[in-house]
Coordinates of C-alpha atoms in Angstrom, one line a residue:
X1 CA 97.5 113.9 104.7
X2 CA 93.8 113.9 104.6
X3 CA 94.4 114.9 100.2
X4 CA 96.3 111.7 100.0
X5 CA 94.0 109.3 102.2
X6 CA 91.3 111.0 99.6
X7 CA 93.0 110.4 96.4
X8 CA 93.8 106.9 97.7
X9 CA 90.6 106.0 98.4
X10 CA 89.1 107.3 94.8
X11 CA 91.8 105.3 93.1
X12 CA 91.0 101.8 95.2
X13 CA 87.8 102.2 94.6
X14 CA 87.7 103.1 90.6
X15 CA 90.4 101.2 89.6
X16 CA 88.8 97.7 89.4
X17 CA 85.7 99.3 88.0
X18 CA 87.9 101.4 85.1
X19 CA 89.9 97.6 84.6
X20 CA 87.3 95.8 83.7
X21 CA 85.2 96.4 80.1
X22 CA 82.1 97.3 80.3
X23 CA 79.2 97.1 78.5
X24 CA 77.6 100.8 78.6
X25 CA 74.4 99.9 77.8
X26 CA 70.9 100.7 79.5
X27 CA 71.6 97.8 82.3
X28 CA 74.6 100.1 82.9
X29 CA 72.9 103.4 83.3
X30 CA 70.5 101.9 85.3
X31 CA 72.8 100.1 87.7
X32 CA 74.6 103.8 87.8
X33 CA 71.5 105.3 88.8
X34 CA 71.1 103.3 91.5
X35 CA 74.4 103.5 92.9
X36 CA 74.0 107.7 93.1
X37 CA 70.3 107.0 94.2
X38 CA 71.9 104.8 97.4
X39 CA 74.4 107.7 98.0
X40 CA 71.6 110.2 98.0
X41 CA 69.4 108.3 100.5
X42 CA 73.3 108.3 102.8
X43 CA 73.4 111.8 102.6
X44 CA 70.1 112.9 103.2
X45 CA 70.6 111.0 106.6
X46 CA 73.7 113.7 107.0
X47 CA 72.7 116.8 108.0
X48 CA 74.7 119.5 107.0
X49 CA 76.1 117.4 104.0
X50 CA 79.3 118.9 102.0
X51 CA 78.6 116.7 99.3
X52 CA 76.0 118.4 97.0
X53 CA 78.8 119.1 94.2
X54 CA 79.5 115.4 93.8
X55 CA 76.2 114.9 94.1
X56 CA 75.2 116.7 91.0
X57 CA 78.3 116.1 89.4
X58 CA 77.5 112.0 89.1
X59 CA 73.7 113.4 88.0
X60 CA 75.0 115.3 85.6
X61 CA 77.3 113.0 83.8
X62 CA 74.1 110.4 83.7
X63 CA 71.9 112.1 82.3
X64 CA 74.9 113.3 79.5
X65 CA 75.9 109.7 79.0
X66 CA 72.0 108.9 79.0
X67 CA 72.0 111.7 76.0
X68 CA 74.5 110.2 74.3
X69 CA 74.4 108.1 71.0
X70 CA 78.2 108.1 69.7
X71 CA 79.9 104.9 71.8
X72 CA 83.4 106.2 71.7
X73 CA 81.8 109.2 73.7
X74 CA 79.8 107.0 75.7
X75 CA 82.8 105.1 76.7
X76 CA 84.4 108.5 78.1
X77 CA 81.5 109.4 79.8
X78 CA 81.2 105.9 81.9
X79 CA 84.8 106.5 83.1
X80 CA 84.1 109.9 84.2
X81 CA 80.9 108.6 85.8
X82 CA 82.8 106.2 87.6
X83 CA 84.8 108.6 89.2
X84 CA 82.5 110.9 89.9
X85 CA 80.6 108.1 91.8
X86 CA 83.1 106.8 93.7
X87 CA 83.6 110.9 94.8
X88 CA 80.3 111.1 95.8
X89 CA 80.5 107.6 97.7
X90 CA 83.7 108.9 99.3
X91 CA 81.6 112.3 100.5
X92 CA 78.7 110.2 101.6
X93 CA 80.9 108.3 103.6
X94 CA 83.5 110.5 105.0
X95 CA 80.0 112.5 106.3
X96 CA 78.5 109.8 107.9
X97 CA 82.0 109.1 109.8
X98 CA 81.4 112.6 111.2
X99 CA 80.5 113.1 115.2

């Protein structure tokens, strides 16, 4: 139950983002960084946080698309950035939800 609630929740929230074409440019990576930067700030409010893995996952795939030259890759890169995202704002938030 709680698997499906979670893939439910990734797929609401990525969907409209993965729809839409986007530009992935440097307003892009920066409006990225932002959104992990926010969900750091969320978690570091959490103690005992679960969500470290997403966490570096979403700072990982930045600084690869960051790296990047070739747009066909950098296209690939900002969907698997978005999902990692919305992961990590799924963590951030299913943690502050905790008692």
């Amino acid at each position: 139950m709680k698997l499906k609630s979670l893939v439910l929740a990734i797929l609401l929230l990525a969907a409209p983002a993965l729809a839409q074409p986007t530009v992935v440019d440097r307003n892009y990576e920066a409006e990225k960084a932002a959104e992990i930067s926010t969900a750091k700030l969320q978690l570091a409010t959490q103690p005992g946080s679960t969500a470290v893995q997403e966490l570096n996952e979403a700072e990982n795939t930045l600084r690869h698309l960051k790296e990047t030259k070739a747009t066909d890759q950098r296209r690939k890169l900002a969907a698997e950035l978005e999902m990692a995202i919305s992961r990590l704002k799924i963590a951030a938030g299913a943690g502050a939800m905790r008692p």
